[in-house]
Amino acid sequence: MVEEKFPDGSAWMGGEFINLSEAKISVLDWGFLRSDATYDVVHVWNNRFFRLDHHIDRFYSSTKKLRMPCKIERTELKRILAGCVKRSNLKNSYVEMIQTRGMSPTFDRDPRKSTPRFIAFAIPFGWILKPENFNKGLDLAISTVKRISPESVDPKIKNYHWLDLVIGMYEAYDKGHYTTVLVDNNNNVLEGPGFNIFSVDDQGLNTPLSGVLEGITRQTAIDLAKELKIPTKEISITSEKFKNSKEAFATSTAGGIIPITKIDGKVIGNGTMGTITSKIKDLYWAKHTDPDWSECVEDLL
Ligand SMILES: *Cc1c(COP(=O)(O)O)cnc(C)c1O
């Protein structure tokens, strides 16, 4: 058997902190067999969680919508997440909380018979695009794959139904692009694998109104734009309009505010990070030391 390798990190499962390599679930867990799970990811930067309560609120809402409300209350949940970070000895990390449907003790097909499983872990901070490549920016392809319809799976529940996104990524790689953005049935751009998108025009920012996960970084970009007196519209964005952006950027916990400089081969702006994008990005990182926006890991243990 090939030995599996693990990054640095620490996990919490079944009531205790464990090494990442020991954090395992049964192949019979519905989270694995049916992608019947929800999750959230928050990051820690210089030992501070960023907007943790927003992530916990979304996690509680997701687990409730899936009819398996998380039973761990907020203070305890924070203690678990902070404990994973503390034990991993990472200053900058990516902290994931997951709840799966679990497994039925009698292997019953009725999801109500299973016991939900909660797992948390901390691993090193991951970037959709490394900061040294920010001036080069993201080169996106607009996918021919349509995002799973919001009438089928509520995109506001953070989920692992990624087959559309993964096929979109392969399509982008085949054409020599870095990553992808998926569209709806009317060719409006929606979101990419783990990130939301913004288009900048003469009026200000635009970001898709619906059919997407309401990213915490998306909300943060909207909040920061307001502080900078830049208007934001939540509105449908056609592929054409997106390609004609003055500037564009992606938002994600995995890297913050990330410049997009090419869409389907078309150069956006002057092909480097735009000035509005740059302003929002700088303010985003400045907020990471502000106690109104961030909490120290040690204070939560
Ligand atoms: C997590 C995720 C995002 C980004 O959300 P953040 O809360 O900003 O990290 C966007 N789209 C999808 C599909 C996601 O899973």
PDB file of C-alpha atoms and ligand atoms in Angstrom:
ATOM      1  CA  MET A   1       0.000   0.000   0.000  1.00  0.00           C
ATOM      2  CA  VAL A   2       1.227   3.495  -0.800  1.00  0.00           C
ATOM      3  CA  GLU A   3       1.861   5.400   2.381  1.00  0.00           C
ATOM      4  CA  GLU A   4      -0.399   8.439   2.599  1.00  0.00           C
ATOM      5  CA  LYS A   5       1.291  11.732   3.428  1.00  0.00           C
ATOM      6  CA  PHE A   6      -0.291  14.399   5.587  1.00  0.00           C
ATOM      7  CA  PRO A   7       0.439  18.101   5.981  1.00  0.00           C
ATOM      8  CA  ASP A   8       1.128  19.473   9.471  1.00  0.00           C
ATOM      9  CA  GLY A   9      -2.048  19.761  11.396  1.00  0.00           C
ATOM     10  CA  SER A  10      -4.337  18.548  14.082  1.00  0.00           C
ATOM     11  CA  ALA A  11      -7.912  17.280  14.194  1.00  0.00           C
ATOM     12  CA  TRP A  12     -10.814  16.788  16.572  1.00  0.00           C
ATOM     13  CA  MET A  13     -13.102  13.769  16.269  1.00  0.00           C
ATOM     14  CA  GLY A  14     -15.220  11.726  18.628  1.00  0.00           C
ATOM     15  CA  GLY A  15     -14.544  13.984  21.575  1.00  0.00           C
ATOM     16  CA  GLU A  16     -10.768  14.239  21.379  1.00  0.00           C
ATOM     17  CA  PHE A  17      -7.895  15.963  19.670  1.00  0.00           C
ATOM     18  CA  ILE A  18      -5.898  13.646  17.418  1.00  0.00           C
ATOM     19  CA  ASN A  19      -3.153  13.781  14.790  1.00  0.00           C
ATOM     20  CA  LEU A  20      -4.353  14.533  11.289  1.00  0.00           C
ATOM     21  CA  SER A  21      -3.176  11.111  10.099  1.00  0.00           C
ATOM     22  CA  GLU A  22      -5.526   9.455  12.606  1.00  0.00           C
ATOM     23  CA  ALA A  23      -8.601  11.436  11.554  1.00  0.00           C
ATOM     24  CA  LYS A  24     -10.494   8.770   9.601  1.00  0.00           C
ATOM     25  CA  ILE A  25     -14.127   7.898   8.931  1.00  0.00           C
ATOM     26  CA  SER A  26     -15.858   4.726   7.810  1.00  0.00           C
ATOM     27  CA  VAL A  27     -16.458   4.220   4.082  1.00  0.00           C
ATOM     28  CA  LEU A  28     -20.081   3.637   5.112  1.00  0.00           C
ATOM     29  CA  ASP A  29     -20.499   7.212   6.381  1.00  0.00           C
ATOM     30  CA  TRP A  30     -23.090   8.988   4.219  1.00  0.00           C
ATOM     31  CA  GLY A  31     -20.777  11.955   4.018  1.00  0.00           C
ATOM     32  CA  PHE A  32     -18.518   9.786   1.878  1.00  0.00           C
ATOM     33  CA  LEU A  33     -21.094   7.605   0.092  1.00  0.00           C
ATOM     34  CA  ARG A  34     -23.534  10.383  -0.819  1.00  0.00           C
ATOM     35  CA  SER A  35     -21.758  13.686  -0.250  1.00  0.00           C
ATOM     36  CA  ASP A  36     -24.342  14.050   2.503  1.00  0.00           C
ATOM     37  CA  ALA A  37     -22.403  16.577   4.519  1.00  0.00           C
ATOM     38  CA  THR A  38     -21.853  20.253   5.066  1.00  0.00           C
ATOM     39  CA  TYR A  39     -18.780  22.158   6.150  1.00  0.00           C
ATOM     40  CA  ASP A  40     -17.241  25.534   6.703  1.00  0.00           C
ATOM     41  CA  VAL A  41     -13.735  26.890   6.495  1.00  0.00           C
ATOM     42  CA  VAL A  42     -12.367  29.821   8.460  1.00  0.00           C
ATOM     43  CA  HIS A  43      -8.780  30.982   8.424  1.00  0.00           C
ATOM     44  CA  VAL A  44      -6.320  31.977  11.094  1.00  0.00           C
ATOM     45  CA  TRP A  45      -3.785  34.651  10.177  1.00  0.00           C
ATOM     46  CA  ASN A  46      -0.976  35.538  12.607  1.00  0.00           C
ATOM     47  CA  ASN A  47      -2.748  33.589  15.319  1.00  0.00           C
ATOM     48  CA  ARG A  48      -6.101  35.327  14.868  1.00  0.00           C
ATOM     49  CA  PHE A  49      -9.346  33.855  13.514  1.00  0.00           C
ATOM     50  CA  PHE A  50     -10.935  36.136  10.905  1.00  0.00           C
ATOM     51  CA  ARG A  51     -14.711  36.728  11.219  1.00  0.00           C
ATOM     52  CA  LEU A  52     -15.170  33.433  13.066  1.00  0.00           C
ATOM     53  CA  ASP A  53     -18.735  34.162  14.195  1.00  0.00           C
ATOM     54  CA  HIS A  54     -19.804  34.675  10.565  1.00  0.00           C
ATOM     55  CA  HIS A  55     -18.450  31.231   9.655  1.00  0.00           C
ATOM     56  CA  ILE A  56     -20.076  29.595  12.690  1.00  0.00           C
ATOM     57  CA  ASP A  57     -23.426  31.261  11.887  1.00  0.00           C
ATOM     58  CA  ARG A  58     -23.248  29.887   8.338  1.00  0.00           C
ATOM     59  CA  PHE A  59     -22.280  26.419   9.607  1.00  0.00           C
ATOM     60  CA  TYR A  60     -25.232  26.376  12.045  1.00  0.00           C
ATOM     61  CA  SER A  61     -27.550  27.517   9.262  1.00  0.00           C
ATOM     62  CA  SER A  62     -26.225  24.838   6.844  1.00  0.00           C
ATOM     63  CA  THR A  63     -26.563  21.994   9.367  1.00  0.00           C
ATOM     64  CA  LYS A  64     -30.091  23.167  10.260  1.00  0.00           C
ATOM     65  CA  LYS A  65     -31.183  23.334   6.617  1.00  0.00           C
ATOM     66  CA  LEU A  66     -29.923  19.767   6.133  1.00  0.00           C
ATOM     67  CA  ARG A  67     -32.046  18.627   9.099  1.00  0.00           C
ATOM     68  CA  MET A  68     -29.040  17.702  11.228  1.00  0.00           C
ATOM     69  CA  PRO A  69     -28.530  20.792  13.441  1.00  0.00           C
ATOM     70  CA  CYS A  70     -25.055  20.929  14.968  1.00  0.00           C
ATOM     71  CA  LYS A  71     -25.293  20.057  18.652  1.00  0.00           C
ATOM     72  CA  ILE A  72     -22.039  21.716  19.688  1.00  0.00           C
ATOM     73  CA  GLU A  73     -22.704  25.159  21.075  1.00  0.00           C
ATOM     74  CA  ARG A  74     -20.686  28.190  20.031  1.00  0.00           C
ATOM     75  CA  THR A  75     -18.198  28.527  22.905  1.00  0.00           C
ATOM     76  CA  GLU A  76     -17.395  24.820  22.775  1.00  0.00           C
ATOM     77  CA  LEU A  77     -17.103  24.903  18.971  1.00  0.00           C
ATOM     78  CA  LYS A  78     -14.649  27.807  19.219  1.00  0.00           C
ATOM     79  CA  ARG A  79     -12.674  25.898  21.855  1.00  0.00           C
ATOM     80  CA  ILE A  80     -12.435  22.882  19.517  1.00  0.00           C
ATOM     81  CA  LEU A  81     -11.336  24.944  16.505  1.00  0.00           C
ATOM     82  CA  ALA A  82      -8.817  26.919  18.556  1.00  0.00           C
ATOM     83  CA  GLY A  83      -7.547  23.645  20.062  1.00  0.00           C
ATOM     84  CA  CYS A  84      -6.870  22.226  16.583  1.00  0.00           C
ATOM     85  CA  VAL A  85      -4.897  25.359  15.692  1.00  0.00           C
ATOM     86  CA  LYS A  86      -2.982  25.379  18.993  1.00  0.00           C
ATOM     87  CA  ARG A  87      -1.982  21.722  18.628  1.00  0.00           C
ATOM     88  CA  SER A  88      -0.946  22.185  15.012  1.00  0.00           C
ATOM     89  CA  ASN A  89       1.508  24.963  15.942  1.00  0.00           C
ATOM     90  CA  LEU A  90       0.568  26.914  12.824  1.00  0.00           C
ATOM     91  CA  LYS A  91       0.457  30.718  12.829  1.00  0.00           C
ATOM     92  CA  ASN A  92      -1.481  30.806   9.566  1.00  0.00           C
ATOM     93  CA  SER A  93      -3.954  28.044   9.020  1.00  0.00           C
ATOM     94  CA  TYR A  94      -7.030  26.823   7.282  1.00  0.00           C
ATOM     95  CA  VAL A  95      -9.543  25.504   9.796  1.00  0.00           C
ATOM     96  CA  GLU A  96     -12.343  23.261   8.642  1.00  0.00           C
ATOM     97  CA  MET A  97     -15.460  22.084  10.499  1.00  0.00           C
ATOM     98  CA  ILE A  98     -17.514  19.309   8.936  1.00  0.00           C
ATOM     99  CA  GLN A  99     -20.726  17.584   9.781  1.00  0.00           C
ATOM    100  CA  THR A 100     -21.659  14.438   7.889  1.00  0.00           C
ATOM    101  CA  ARG A 101     -24.967  12.569   8.074  1.00  0.00           C
ATOM    102  CA  GLY A 102     -22.980   9.801   9.726  1.00  0.00           C
ATOM    103  CA  MET A 103     -23.873   6.167   9.640  1.00  0.00           C
ATOM    104  CA  SER A 104     -26.902   4.153  10.641  1.00  0.00           C
ATOM    105  CA  PRO A 105     -26.013   1.465  13.207  1.00  0.00           C
ATOM    106  CA  THR A 106     -28.360  -0.925  11.342  1.00  0.00           C
ATOM    107  CA  PHE A 107     -27.336   0.282   7.825  1.00  0.00           C
ATOM    108  CA  ASP A 108     -30.872   1.548   7.322  1.00  0.00           C
ATOM    109  CA  ARG A 109     -31.524   3.622   4.164  1.00  0.00           C
ATOM    110  CA  ASP A 110     -33.511   6.157   6.197  1.00  0.00           C
ATOM    111  CA  PRO A 111     -31.217   9.172   6.850  1.00  0.00           C
ATOM    112  CA  ARG A 112     -33.074   9.859  10.111  1.00  0.00           C
ATOM    113  CA  LYS A 113     -31.615   6.657  11.519  1.00  0.00           C
ATOM    114  CA  SER A 114     -28.027   7.799  11.262  1.00  0.00           C
ATOM    115  CA  THR A 115     -26.021   9.667  13.866  1.00  0.00           C
ATOM    116  CA  PRO A 116     -24.384  12.839  12.486  1.00  0.00           C
ATOM    117  CA  ARG A 117     -20.638  13.018  12.804  1.00  0.00           C
ATOM    118  CA  PHE A 118     -18.703  16.200  13.592  1.00  0.00           C
ATOM    119  CA  ILE A 119     -15.059  16.602  12.589  1.00  0.00           C
ATOM    120  CA  ALA A 120     -12.730  19.610  12.753  1.00  0.00           C
ATOM    121  CA  PHE A 121      -9.149  20.077  11.651  1.00  0.00           C
ATOM    122  CA  ALA A 122      -6.466  22.703  11.111  1.00  0.00           C
ATOM    123  CA  ILE A 123      -3.922  22.501   8.283  1.00  0.00           C
ATOM    124  CA  PRO A 124      -1.480  25.069   6.812  1.00  0.00           C
ATOM    125  CA  PHE A 125      -3.073  28.105   5.146  1.00  0.00           C
ATOM    126  CA  GLY A 126      -3.823  27.450   1.465  1.00  0.00           C
ATOM    127  CA  TRP A 127      -4.009  29.979  -1.368  1.00  0.00           C
ATOM    128  CA  ILE A 128      -6.133  29.777  -4.531  1.00  0.00           C
ATOM    129  CA  LEU A 129      -3.376  31.982  -5.976  1.00  0.00           C
ATOM    130  CA  LYS A 130      -0.096  32.582  -4.144  1.00  0.00           C
ATOM    131  CA  PRO A 131       0.508  36.259  -3.259  1.00  0.00           C
ATOM    132  CA  GLU A 132       3.735  36.325  -5.319  1.00  0.00           C
ATOM    133  CA  ASN A 133       1.495  35.725  -8.365  1.00  0.00           C
ATOM    134  CA  PHE A 134      -1.066  38.432  -7.521  1.00  0.00           C
ATOM    135  CA  ASN A 135       0.267  40.837 -10.142  1.00  0.00           C
ATOM    136  CA  LYS A 136       0.016  38.131 -12.740  1.00  0.00           C
ATOM    137  CA  GLY A 137      -3.527  37.415 -11.496  1.00  0.00           C
ATOM    138  CA  LEU A 138      -5.951  34.586 -12.174  1.00  0.00           C
ATOM    139  CA  ASP A 139      -6.495  33.387 -15.728  1.00  0.00           C
ATOM    140  CA  LEU A 140     -10.095  32.138 -15.737  1.00  0.00           C
ATOM    141  CA  ALA A 141     -12.023  30.161 -18.308  1.00  0.00           C
ATOM    142  CA  ILE A 142     -15.791  30.478 -18.444  1.00  0.00           C
ATOM    143  CA  SER A 143     -17.008  26.902 -18.245  1.00  0.00           C
ATOM    144  CA  THR A 144     -19.527  25.270 -20.550  1.00  0.00           C
ATOM    145  CA  VAL A 145     -20.582  23.259 -17.482  1.00  0.00           C
ATOM    146  CA  LYS A 146     -23.622  24.707 -15.725  1.00  0.00           C
ATOM    147  CA  ARG A 147     -23.567  25.011 -11.937  1.00  0.00           C
ATOM    148  CA  ILE A 148     -25.955  22.589 -10.181  1.00  0.00           C
ATOM    149  CA  SER A 149     -29.327  24.328 -10.146  1.00  0.00           C
ATOM    150  CA  PRO A 150     -30.168  26.186  -6.925  1.00  0.00           C
ATOM    151  CA  GLU A 151     -33.617  24.595  -7.201  1.00  0.00           C
ATOM    152  CA  SER A 152     -31.946  21.201  -6.704  1.00  0.00           C
ATOM    153  CA  VAL A 153     -29.237  21.907  -4.165  1.00  0.00           C
ATOM    154  CA  ASP A 154     -29.309  25.124  -2.139  1.00  0.00           C
ATOM    155  CA  PRO A 155     -25.916  26.728  -2.944  1.00  0.00           C
ATOM    156  CA  LYS A 156     -26.108  28.684   0.336  1.00  0.00           C
ATOM    157  CA  ILE A 157     -25.409  25.421   2.151  1.00  0.00           C
ATOM    158  CA  LYS A 158     -21.640  24.960   1.835  1.00  0.00           C
ATOM    159  CA  ASN A 159     -21.372  21.494   0.304  1.00  0.00           C
ATOM    160  CA  TYR A 160     -19.193  18.901  -1.368  1.00  0.00           C
ATOM    161  CA  HIS A 161     -21.248  18.556  -4.569  1.00  0.00           C
ATOM    162  CA  TRP A 162     -18.217  19.530  -6.611  1.00  0.00           C
ATOM    163  CA  LEU A 163     -18.509  17.318  -9.714  1.00  0.00           C
ATOM    164  CA  ASP A 164     -19.641  20.271 -11.846  1.00  0.00           C
ATOM    165  CA  LEU A 165     -16.784  22.419 -10.516  1.00  0.00           C
ATOM    166  CA  VAL A 166     -14.182  19.674 -10.974  1.00  0.00           C
ATOM    167  CA  ILE A 167     -15.210  18.958 -14.579  1.00  0.00           C
ATOM    168  CA  GLY A 168     -15.076  22.720 -15.161  1.00  0.00           C
ATOM    169  CA  MET A 169     -11.501  22.766 -13.815  1.00  0.00           C
ATOM    170  CA  TYR A 170     -10.418  20.009 -16.212  1.00  0.00           C
ATOM    171  CA  GLU A 171     -12.039  21.871 -19.091  1.00  0.00           C
ATOM    172  CA  ALA A 172     -10.061  24.997 -18.113  1.00  0.00           C
ATOM    173  CA  TYR A 173      -6.774  23.046 -17.813  1.00  0.00           C
ATOM    174  CA  ASP A 174      -7.336  21.479 -21.253  1.00  0.00           C
ATOM    175  CA  LYS A 175      -7.526  24.992 -22.715  1.00  0.00           C
ATOM    176  CA  GLY A 176      -4.443  26.185 -20.792  1.00  0.00           C
ATOM    177  CA  HIS A 177      -6.249  28.297 -18.198  1.00  0.00           C
ATOM    178  CA  TYR A 178      -5.607  28.345 -14.462  1.00  0.00           C
ATOM    179  CA  THR A 179      -9.137  27.774 -13.201  1.00  0.00           C
ATOM    180  CA  THR A 180     -12.803  28.102 -14.047  1.00  0.00           C
ATOM    181  CA  VAL A 181     -16.014  29.954 -13.367  1.00  0.00           C
ATOM    182  CA  LEU A 182     -19.343  28.189 -13.877  1.00  0.00           C
ATOM    183  CA  VAL A 183     -22.498  29.678 -15.353  1.00  0.00           C
ATOM    184  CA  ASP A 184     -26.253  29.244 -14.904  1.00  0.00           C
ATOM    185  CA  ASN A 185     -28.703  28.211 -17.639  1.00  0.00           C
ATOM    186  CA  ASN A 186     -28.855  31.802 -18.937  1.00  0.00           C
ATOM    187  CA  ASN A 187     -25.068  32.106 -19.213  1.00  0.00           C
ATOM    188  CA  ASN A 188     -24.748  34.350 -16.202  1.00  0.00           C
ATOM    189  CA  VAL A 189     -21.468  33.753 -14.406  1.00  0.00           C
ATOM    190  CA  LEU A 190     -21.864  32.363 -10.880  1.00  0.00           C
ATOM    191  CA  GLU A 191     -18.814  31.128  -8.987  1.00  0.00           C
ATOM    192  CA  GLY A 192     -15.674  29.019  -9.224  1.00  0.00           C
ATOM    193  CA  PRO A 193     -14.276  26.099  -7.212  1.00  0.00           C
ATOM    194  CA  GLY A 194     -14.322  27.656  -3.747  1.00  0.00           C
ATOM    195  CA  PHE A 195     -14.533  31.316  -4.700  1.00  0.00           C
ATOM    196  CA  ASN A 196     -17.063  34.047  -5.515  1.00  0.00           C
ATOM    197  CA  ILE A 197     -16.468  36.639  -8.215  1.00  0.00           C
ATOM    198  CA  PHE A 198     -16.691  40.425  -8.584  1.00  0.00           C
ATOM    199  CA  SER A 199     -16.732  42.557 -11.707  1.00  0.00           C
ATOM    200  CA  VAL A 200     -15.776  46.241 -11.498  1.00  0.00           C
ATOM    201  CA  ASP A 201     -17.325  48.767 -13.888  1.00  0.00           C
ATOM    202  CA  ASP A 202     -17.632  52.601 -13.910  1.00  0.00           C
ATOM    203  CA  GLN A 203     -20.376  52.436 -11.257  1.00  0.00           C
ATOM    204  CA  GLY A 204     -18.487  50.250  -8.804  1.00  0.00           C
ATOM    205  CA  LEU A 205     -18.626  46.568  -7.856  1.00  0.00           C
ATOM    206  CA  ASN A 206     -20.984  43.911  -9.174  1.00  0.00           C
ATOM    207  CA  THR A 207     -21.351  40.392  -7.830  1.00  0.00           C
ATOM    208  CA  PRO A 208     -23.904  37.676  -8.660  1.00  0.00           C
ATOM    209  CA  LEU A 209     -27.092  38.079  -6.650  1.00  0.00           C
ATOM    210  CA  SER A 210     -28.158  34.433  -6.425  1.00  0.00           C
ATOM    211  CA  GLY A 211     -27.223  30.884  -7.315  1.00  0.00           C
ATOM    212  CA  VAL A 212     -23.992  31.101  -5.317  1.00  0.00           C
ATOM    213  CA  LEU A 213     -22.643  30.370  -1.871  1.00  0.00           C
ATOM    214  CA  GLU A 214     -22.811  33.565   0.156  1.00  0.00           C
ATOM    215  CA  GLY A 215     -19.088  33.651   0.819  1.00  0.00           C
ATOM    216  CA  ILE A 216     -17.902  35.348   3.993  1.00  0.00           C
ATOM    217  CA  THR A 217     -15.120  36.935   1.918  1.00  0.00           C
ATOM    218  CA  ARG A 218     -17.773  38.052  -0.605  1.00  0.00           C
ATOM    219  CA  GLN A 219     -19.654  39.752   2.259  1.00  0.00           C
ATOM    220  CA  THR A 220     -16.373  41.176   3.547  1.00  0.00           C
ATOM    221  CA  ALA A 221     -15.577  42.685   0.122  1.00  0.00           C
ATOM    222  CA  ILE A 222     -19.047  44.285   0.123  1.00  0.00           C
ATOM    223  CA  ASP A 223     -18.502  45.632   3.673  1.00  0.00           C
ATOM    224  CA  LEU A 224     -15.037  46.993   2.806  1.00  0.00           C
ATOM    225  CA  ALA A 225     -16.279  48.586  -0.419  1.00  0.00           C
ATOM    226  CA  LYS A 226     -18.907  50.401   1.646  1.00  0.00           C
ATOM    227  CA  GLU A 227     -16.200  51.654   4.002  1.00  0.00           C
ATOM    228  CA  LEU A 228     -14.262  52.856   0.931  1.00  0.00           C
ATOM    229  CA  LYS A 229     -17.451  54.480  -0.432  1.00  0.00           C
ATOM    230  CA  ILE A 230     -17.484  52.224  -3.489  1.00  0.00           C
ATOM    231  CA  PRO A 231     -21.050  51.165  -4.392  1.00  0.00           C
ATOM    232  CA  THR A 232     -21.800  47.441  -4.827  1.00  0.00           C
ATOM    233  CA  LYS A 233     -24.633  45.886  -6.786  1.00  0.00           C
ATOM    234  CA  GLU A 234     -25.753  42.289  -6.268  1.00  0.00           C
ATOM    235  CA  ILE A 235     -26.971  41.551  -9.756  1.00  0.00           C
ATOM    236  CA  SER A 236     -26.882  38.945 -12.566  1.00  0.00           C
ATOM    237  CA  ILE A 237     -23.674  39.218 -14.615  1.00  0.00           C
ATOM    238  CA  THR A 238     -23.612  37.811 -18.144  1.00  0.00           C
ATOM    239  CA  SER A 239     -20.428  36.173 -19.438  1.00  0.00           C
ATOM    240  CA  GLU A 240     -20.098  39.068 -21.916  1.00  0.00           C
ATOM    241  CA  LYS A 241     -20.358  41.711 -19.195  1.00  0.00           C
ATOM    242  CA  PHE A 242     -17.868  39.791 -17.041  1.00  0.00           C
ATOM    243  CA  LYS A 243     -15.345  39.678 -19.890  1.00  0.00           C
ATOM    244  CA  ASN A 244     -15.743  43.436 -20.324  1.00  0.00           C
ATOM    245  CA  SER A 245     -15.000  44.229 -16.661  1.00  0.00           C
ATOM    246  CA  LYS A 246     -12.643  47.128 -15.954  1.00  0.00           C
ATOM    247  CA  GLU A 247     -11.232  45.002 -13.124  1.00  0.00           C
ATOM    248  CA  ALA A 248     -12.274  41.673 -11.702  1.00  0.00           C
ATOM    249  CA  PHE A 249     -11.439  39.692  -8.603  1.00  0.00           C
ATOM    250  CA  ALA A 250     -12.276  36.479  -6.807  1.00  0.00           C
ATOM    251  CA  THR A 251     -12.974  36.170  -3.075  1.00  0.00           C
ATOM    252  CA  SER A 252     -12.268  33.195  -0.831  1.00  0.00           C
ATOM    253  CA  THR A 253     -11.163  32.264   2.656  1.00  0.00           C
ATOM    254  CA  ALA A 254      -8.344  30.510   0.752  1.00  0.00           C
ATOM    255  CA  GLY A 255      -6.503  33.698  -0.171  1.00  0.00           C
ATOM    256  CA  GLY A 256      -8.815  36.667   0.393  1.00  0.00           C
ATOM    257  CA  ILE A 257      -9.207  39.167  -2.456  1.00  0.00           C
ATOM    258  CA  ILE A 258      -7.609  37.649  -5.562  1.00  0.00           C
ATOM    259  CA  PRO A 259      -7.137  39.613  -8.814  1.00  0.00           C
ATOM    260  CA  ILE A 260      -8.527  38.160 -12.046  1.00  0.00           C
ATOM    261  CA  THR A 261      -6.579  39.427 -15.045  1.00  0.00           C
ATOM    262  CA  LYS A 262      -7.752  37.204 -17.891  1.00  0.00           C
ATOM    263  CA  ILE A 263     -11.192  35.813 -18.733  1.00  0.00           C
ATOM    264  CA  ASP A 264     -11.475  33.324 -21.596  1.00  0.00           C
ATOM    265  CA  GLY A 265      -8.281  34.762 -23.068  1.00  0.00           C
ATOM    266  CA  LYS A 266      -9.410  38.392 -22.857  1.00  0.00           C
ATOM    267  CA  VAL A 267      -7.077  40.642 -20.844  1.00  0.00           C
ATOM    268  CA  ILE A 268      -8.901  42.532 -18.081  1.00  0.00           C
ATOM    269  CA  GLY A 269      -7.840  46.149 -17.495  1.00  0.00           C
ATOM    270  CA  ASN A 270      -4.103  46.413 -18.074  1.00  0.00           C
ATOM    271  CA  GLY A 271      -3.503  42.756 -17.234  1.00  0.00           C
ATOM    272  CA  THR A 272      -2.367  43.289 -13.643  1.00  0.00           C
ATOM    273  CA  MET A 273      -4.141  43.817 -10.324  1.00  0.00           C
ATOM    274  CA  GLY A 274      -6.550  46.773 -10.630  1.00  0.00           C
ATOM    275  CA  THR A 275      -6.434  49.780  -8.270  1.00  0.00           C
ATOM    276  CA  ILE A 276      -9.859  49.143  -6.692  1.00  0.00           C
ATOM    277  CA  THR A 277      -9.009  45.464  -6.216  1.00  0.00           C
ATOM    278  CA  SER A 278      -5.715  46.459  -4.628  1.00  0.00           C
ATOM    279  CA  LYS A 279      -7.386  48.904  -2.200  1.00  0.00           C
ATOM    280  CA  ILE A 280      -9.939  46.325  -1.069  1.00  0.00           C
ATOM    281  CA  LYS A 281      -7.236  43.671  -0.726  1.00  0.00           C
ATOM    282  CA  ASP A 282      -5.058  45.941   1.469  1.00  0.00           C
ATOM    283  CA  LEU A 283      -7.973  46.873   3.715  1.00  0.00           C
ATOM    284  CA  TYR A 284      -8.976  43.190   3.911  1.00  0.00           C
ATOM    285  CA  TRP A 285      -5.581  42.219   5.322  1.00  0.00           C
ATOM    286  CA  ALA A 286      -5.486  45.281   7.624  1.00  0.00           C
ATOM    287  CA  LYS A 287      -8.725  44.067   9.252  1.00  0.00           C
ATOM    288  CA  HIS A 288      -6.985  40.851  10.309  1.00  0.00           C
ATOM    289  CA  THR A 289      -5.485  42.603  13.368  1.00  0.00           C
ATOM    290  CA  ASP A 290      -8.653  44.572  14.209  1.00  0.00           C
ATOM    291  CA  PRO A 291     -10.437  43.082  17.268  1.00  0.00           C
ATOM    292  CA  ASP A 292     -13.828  43.918  15.711  1.00  0.00           C
ATOM    293  CA  TRP A 293     -12.994  41.560  12.839  1.00  0.00           C
ATOM    294  CA  SER A 294     -10.721  38.949  14.376  1.00  0.00           C
ATOM    295  CA  GLU A 295     -10.157  36.916  17.560  1.00  0.00           C
ATOM    296  CA  CYS A 296      -6.948  35.631  19.086  1.00  0.00           C
ATOM    297  CA  VAL A 297      -6.625  31.808  19.121  1.00  0.00           C
ATOM    298  CA  GLU A 298      -5.363  31.774  22.748  1.00  0.00           C
ATOM    299  CA  ASP A 299      -8.424  33.659  23.995  1.00  0.00           C
ATOM    300  CA  LEU A 300     -10.717  30.848  22.813  1.00  0.00           C
ATOM    301  CA  LEU A 301      -8.943  27.844  24.297  1.00  0.00           C
TER     302      LEU A 301
HETATM  303  C1  LIG B   1     -16.352  28.279   0.252  1.00  0.00           C
HETATM  304  C2  LIG B   1     -16.865  28.664  -1.071  1.00  0.00           C
HETATM  305  C3  LIG B   1     -16.802  29.987  -1.539  1.00  0.00           C
HETATM  306  C4  LIG B   1     -16.069  31.079  -0.789  1.00  0.00           C
HETATM  307  O1  LIG B   1     -16.628  31.359   0.463  1.00  0.00           O
HETATM  308  P1  LIG B   1     -15.775  32.045   1.614  1.00  0.00           P
HETATM  309  O2  LIG B   1     -16.687  32.011   2.807  1.00  0.00           O
HETATM  310  O3  LIG B   1     -15.482  33.433   1.177  1.00  0.00           O
HETATM  311  O4  LIG B   1     -14.541  31.248   1.793  1.00  0.00           O
HETATM  312  C5  LIG B   1     -17.423  30.280  -2.750  1.00  0.00           C
HETATM  313  N1  LIG B   1     -18.039  29.323  -3.478  1.00  0.00           N
HETATM  314  C6  LIG B   1     -18.098  28.033  -3.067  1.00  0.00           C
HETATM  315  C7  LIG B   1     -18.774  27.028  -3.922  1.00  0.00           C
HETATM  316  C8  LIG B   1     -17.517  27.662  -1.858  1.00  0.00           C
HETATM  317  O5  LIG B   1     -17.555  26.374  -1.466  1.00  0.00           O
END
